[in-house]
């Protein structure tokens, strides 16, 4: 089934939990932002950007205003840093965020933004000197590797067992195998070792979650990790990855219930991975977008964020600019404003698709906390 006809199954990259199956499957995802302030500390704030269909009518000349639409999400302070790909992913209302510490990006902060419930998972412990050890809080399991490792990660959900899982793959160096570990929320088992992987997976941001698997890409390969059986497999590469050159921008995302790969060479190609009529999975190119004439330059990364219920793909360009591509008319246009209050306030922004739910970390089995703020803060937008 073609991507544009998948909207009846739109879940924005998340699947329902328990009685929320029907609710989540019918809800259009919202924008969720991690924004770095334009200050000397590199402070990171989280914002709910709302649903695009509720905020603007893209068929008209209405625009998306950061100043009017970003609602501050209050959470425990993050350590200041200068990375922006904090967001590993969103699944069923829970968000996984990396915490920067000791030169590693660790996927250990899980929260429900709407309930302000959060939990910190056991972190990668960096010792003094040139060694890093991965250990449980009780120190029973311990491994060592050299300083400055790379970390690939992902976050997703297993429908059959009703479990959320975080995957962390850490590399002692670029030339080493990756050590794979899985954390099941609420299990009480901590990080479990799942062996090694020889591929160096992308380490910027999180892997793409879709239908029970987490996907990462290398330069010319796509690797899947099944969250149920906790095993890796290689996917066939789409034609656009064959002969890929350095400088060709590539990424993975779920749109309309399907895993999609986008490749930016001179044009933006979006390929979806789905089962054919013969139940064989294969790649199909759904969209070929000539965006440079509208955007004006290929200098900055142009990447899809989500698919709306109105069959429009929302893209981000540079740090802040949002574009909408109408899949019915093939019209691409800018939908965000150029409000200097926003661009002066932030130095960078990272959006992902997110659906608000009231799923409780405590009910899952985690010893969570709830971040408390005064009632006057609840409806804040961009502070002036």
XYZ file of C-alpha atoms in Angstrom:
384
model
C 0.000 0.000 0.000
C 1.359 3.395 -0.976
C 2.485 5.686 1.813
C -0.089 8.327 1.033
C -2.822 5.707 1.456
C -1.506 4.602 4.850
C -3.102 7.510 6.691
C -5.868 5.369 8.084
C -3.110 3.609 10.042
C -1.235 6.771 10.977
C 0.362 6.473 14.393
C 3.308 8.858 14.038
C 5.852 6.259 14.982
C 4.065 4.966 18.059
C 1.783 2.060 18.776
C -0.868 1.874 21.434
C -0.401 0.352 24.859
C -3.158 -1.785 26.340
C -6.460 0.059 26.054
C -4.770 2.953 24.272
C -4.398 1.056 20.987
C -7.355 2.659 19.265
C -6.788 6.102 20.755
C -3.122 6.391 19.810
C -3.633 4.957 16.345
C -6.116 7.696 15.464
C -4.288 10.684 16.935
C -2.120 12.886 14.784
C 1.373 13.314 16.249
C 2.443 16.650 17.661
C 5.755 18.407 17.293
C 8.083 17.948 20.247
C 11.199 20.111 20.504
C 14.524 20.062 22.303
C 15.848 23.614 22.023
C 19.233 24.911 23.044
C 19.171 28.436 24.405
C 21.356 31.083 22.880
C 23.362 31.557 26.072
C 26.851 30.811 27.308
C 25.698 27.706 29.183
C 24.089 25.884 26.269
C 20.938 25.313 28.339
C 18.473 22.829 26.823
C 14.696 23.231 27.190
C 11.850 20.997 26.031
C 8.719 22.293 24.298
C 5.408 20.917 23.060
C 4.832 22.362 19.611
C 1.278 21.096 19.160
C -0.373 19.429 16.194
C 0.209 21.175 12.896
C -3.363 20.634 11.719
C -4.624 22.360 14.874
C -2.162 25.241 14.648
C -2.381 26.181 10.969
C -4.266 25.362 7.808
C -1.511 24.660 5.366
C -3.800 25.102 2.369
C -4.059 28.783 3.312
C -1.417 31.404 3.988
C -1.406 30.819 7.750
C 1.992 30.251 9.321
C 3.368 28.367 12.304
C 4.666 30.768 14.933
C 7.204 29.445 17.409
C 6.430 32.306 19.752
C 2.715 31.505 19.861
C 2.824 27.715 19.686
C 5.740 26.459 21.760
C 4.585 25.466 25.232
C 7.350 24.962 27.776
C 7.657 21.478 29.240
C 9.130 21.592 32.703
C 11.641 18.915 33.601
C 14.693 18.478 35.819
C 17.645 20.534 34.535
C 19.888 18.838 32.010
C 23.635 19.221 32.185
C 24.649 22.048 29.817
C 26.215 20.923 26.574
C 26.505 21.863 22.947
C 24.913 18.927 21.198
C 21.383 19.191 19.862
C 20.356 15.601 19.035
C 19.125 14.954 22.567
C 15.941 13.228 21.469
C 16.345 9.494 21.003
C 12.675 9.022 20.216
C 9.062 9.103 21.347
C 6.868 6.056 21.814
C 3.323 5.895 23.207
C 3.692 9.172 25.051
C 7.089 8.429 26.602
C 10.192 10.252 25.409
C 13.759 8.966 25.641
C 16.458 11.630 25.867
C 20.236 11.377 25.911
C 22.152 12.959 28.752
C 25.612 14.284 27.922
C 28.186 13.364 30.523
C 31.883 12.537 30.467
C 32.052 12.879 26.662
C 29.298 10.332 25.999
C 25.662 10.717 24.954
C 23.793 8.341 27.233
C 20.105 7.398 26.557
C 19.110 7.307 30.213
C 16.391 9.933 30.738
C 12.797 8.742 30.192
C 9.847 11.038 30.773
C 6.181 11.562 30.085
C 6.038 15.283 29.244
C 2.333 15.683 29.908
C 2.412 14.118 33.404
C 5.936 15.392 34.251
C 6.875 11.899 35.403
C 10.495 10.932 34.781
C 13.182 8.392 35.594
C 16.936 8.171 35.145
C 18.271 4.781 34.053
C 21.682 3.520 35.245
C 24.299 5.561 33.439
C 27.500 4.728 31.662
C 30.071 5.314 34.384
C 33.235 7.072 33.274
C 36.190 6.558 35.565
C 39.123 8.884 35.951
C 41.893 8.148 33.506
C 41.530 6.616 30.087
C 38.972 3.905 30.829
C 35.207 3.706 30.730
C 33.345 1.015 32.587
C 29.778 -0.061 32.065
C 28.376 -1.285 35.359
C 25.143 -1.834 37.158
C 24.602 0.259 40.311
C 25.634 -2.694 42.484
C 28.861 -3.087 40.515
C 28.290 -6.756 39.698
C 28.666 -6.395 35.929
C 31.628 -4.393 34.760
C 33.398 -3.906 31.438
C 36.123 -1.542 30.377
C 36.839 0.366 27.200
C 38.890 3.379 26.229
C 37.701 6.930 26.747
C 35.616 8.845 24.182
C 33.398 5.976 23.026
C 30.661 6.398 20.463
C 27.103 5.455 21.405
C 24.230 4.410 19.165
C 20.833 4.077 20.788
C 17.130 3.551 20.244
C 13.797 3.427 22.074
C 10.712 1.412 21.264
C 7.844 -0.817 22.332
C 7.001 -4.533 22.136
C 3.265 -4.915 21.638
C 3.160 -8.662 22.354
C 4.660 -8.276 25.839
C 3.590 -4.680 26.549
C 7.203 -3.630 27.215
C 9.240 -0.515 26.511
C 12.912 -1.069 25.748
C 15.979 1.142 25.400
C 18.899 -0.079 23.293
C 22.402 1.248 23.889
C 25.381 0.279 21.721
C 28.725 1.651 22.785
C 31.963 1.521 20.841
C 35.346 1.802 22.601
C 36.542 3.528 19.431
C 35.554 3.813 15.792
C 37.581 0.671 15.021
C 35.998 -1.519 17.697
C 32.909 -3.691 17.760
C 29.880 -2.267 19.492
C 28.775 -3.671 22.847
C 24.990 -4.068 22.781
C 22.859 -3.632 25.890
C 19.090 -3.544 26.393
C 17.107 -2.003 29.243
C 13.479 -3.129 29.701
C 11.495 -0.539 31.630
C 10.013 -1.942 34.821
C 11.778 -5.307 34.639
C 14.209 -4.625 37.476
C 16.977 -6.324 35.484
C 18.990 -3.221 34.620
C 21.067 -3.159 31.453
C 21.378 -6.646 29.938
C 24.282 -7.534 27.654
C 23.271 -8.774 24.190
C 26.699 -9.381 22.734
C 28.486 -7.355 20.084
C 27.847 -5.899 16.655
C 30.515 -5.348 14.020
C 28.749 -2.494 12.221
C 29.390 1.060 13.367
C 25.855 2.460 13.353
C 24.946 6.128 13.138
C 25.585 7.785 16.483
C 23.799 11.113 15.964
C 20.288 11.009 17.405
C 18.435 7.738 17.956
C 17.532 4.894 15.666
C 14.145 4.966 13.958
C 11.453 2.910 15.690
C 8.812 1.281 13.500
C 6.482 -1.651 14.144
C 8.528 -3.369 16.826
C 11.986 -2.804 15.365
C 14.643 -0.126 15.732
C 16.563 0.773 12.584
C 19.939 2.397 12.058
C 21.971 3.013 8.939
C 25.645 2.845 8.120
C 27.014 4.476 4.993
C 25.425 1.891 2.699
C 23.611 -0.587 4.948
C 20.463 -0.647 7.082
C 20.468 -2.657 10.300
C 17.334 -3.642 12.237
C 17.067 -4.751 15.871
C 13.910 -6.647 16.728
C 12.777 -5.646 20.206
C 10.883 -8.898 20.806
C 13.623 -11.454 20.066
C 16.448 -8.918 20.584
C 18.294 -9.946 17.436
C 19.822 -7.953 14.587
C 19.200 -8.386 10.890
C 20.329 -6.632 7.729
C 17.740 -5.086 5.432
C 18.220 -4.906 1.688
C 19.441 -1.450 0.754
C 17.133 0.719 -1.378
C 18.470 1.624 -4.830
C 19.271 5.175 -3.737
C 21.962 3.871 -1.350
C 23.809 2.115 -4.151
C 26.593 4.365 -5.320
C 25.984 6.794 -2.491
C 28.631 9.505 -2.285
C 30.040 11.298 0.718
C 27.940 14.404 1.130
C 24.706 12.633 0.165
C 22.543 13.110 3.255
C 20.585 10.134 4.475
C 18.265 9.301 7.366
C 15.557 6.945 8.629
C 12.134 7.863 9.983
C 8.660 6.369 10.322
C 5.950 8.043 8.261
C 2.381 6.790 8.077
C 3.178 3.504 9.811
C 6.055 2.590 7.495
C 9.801 2.755 7.891
C 11.092 5.344 5.440
C 14.555 6.253 4.236
C 15.185 9.737 2.903
C 18.135 10.479 0.656
C 19.146 14.009 -0.245
C 21.393 14.078 -3.284
C 20.317 16.864 -5.620
C 16.678 16.127 -4.794
C 14.923 14.659 -1.772
C 13.896 11.051 -2.320
C 11.697 9.274 0.236
C 11.558 5.491 0.047
C 9.234 3.327 2.164
C 9.844 -0.258 3.258
C 6.749 -2.405 3.231
C 5.348 -5.776 2.339
C 4.196 -6.325 -1.220
C 1.212 -8.349 -2.370
C 3.445 -11.429 -2.122
C 4.222 -10.607 1.548
C 7.824 -9.859 0.642
C 9.310 -6.698 2.108
C 10.780 -4.293 -0.413
C 11.588 -0.627 -0.953
C 9.384 1.678 -2.983
C 10.119 5.311 -3.828
C 7.084 7.336 -2.758
C 8.294 10.897 -3.279
C 10.910 12.745 -5.296
C 11.004 16.385 -4.198
C 12.921 19.171 -5.919
C 13.196 21.415 -2.883
C 16.166 23.635 -3.686
C 14.114 26.047 -5.797
C 11.768 26.663 -2.850
C 14.266 26.566 -0.004
C 16.934 28.412 -1.965
C 19.964 26.352 -0.946
C 21.148 22.852 -0.068
C 23.613 24.204 2.468
C 21.689 22.956 5.492
C 20.056 19.614 6.160
C 16.486 19.240 4.870
C 14.767 16.404 6.742
C 11.230 15.049 7.262
C 9.702 15.086 10.739
C 6.156 13.732 10.505
C 3.175 13.032 8.276
C -0.035 14.876 9.161
C -3.597 13.605 8.842
C -3.975 16.038 5.933
C -1.366 14.048 3.985
C 1.356 16.651 4.334
C 4.954 15.861 5.210
C 6.521 18.382 7.566
C 10.209 19.094 6.977
C 12.776 21.014 8.982
C 15.488 23.032 7.244
C 18.481 24.578 9.003
C 17.817 25.113 12.713
C 14.264 26.450 12.739
C 12.566 26.659 9.352
C 9.546 24.390 8.802
C 8.208 23.425 5.373
C 5.158 21.442 4.337
C 4.988 19.159 1.319
C 1.458 18.409 0.122
C 1.583 14.815 -1.112
C -1.585 15.302 -3.175
C -0.498 18.409 -5.091
C 3.314 18.072 -4.805
C 3.469 21.677 -3.543
C 6.224 22.562 -1.086
C 6.033 25.760 0.919
C 7.409 27.349 4.040
C 5.020 27.320 6.993
C 7.071 28.738 9.886
C 7.625 32.398 10.609
C 10.959 34.186 10.811
C 10.252 35.668 14.232
C 13.527 37.000 15.616
C 12.275 36.489 19.156
C 12.558 32.766 18.474
C 15.844 32.725 16.602
C 17.492 35.103 19.053
C 16.245 33.037 21.989
C 17.415 29.656 20.642
C 20.672 28.680 18.993
C 19.291 25.368 17.680
C 16.138 23.254 17.761
C 15.483 19.555 17.197
C 11.868 18.438 16.529
C 10.428 14.925 16.542
C 6.921 13.475 16.259
C 5.199 12.799 19.584
C 1.756 11.784 20.850
C 0.614 12.802 24.332
C -0.743 10.017 26.557
C -1.131 9.467 30.290
C 0.958 6.288 30.405
C 2.601 6.044 33.822
C 6.215 5.056 34.377
C 5.261 3.977 37.889
C 2.569 1.647 36.547
C 5.150 0.138 34.203
C 7.288 -0.663 37.236
C 9.872 2.125 37.326
C 10.543 4.100 40.502
C 9.792 7.398 38.844
C 9.608 10.928 40.158
C 7.329 13.789 39.210
C 8.772 17.214 38.473
C 6.735 19.822 40.347
C 6.364 23.421 39.217
C 4.123 26.313 40.182
C 0.765 26.611 38.465
C 1.813 29.897 36.897
C 4.305 28.032 34.705
C 1.896 25.626 33.089
C 0.982 27.665 30.052
C 4.302 29.381 29.394
C 5.463 29.743 25.818
C 8.768 31.313 24.806
C 10.026 33.382 27.713
C 10.642 36.978 26.782
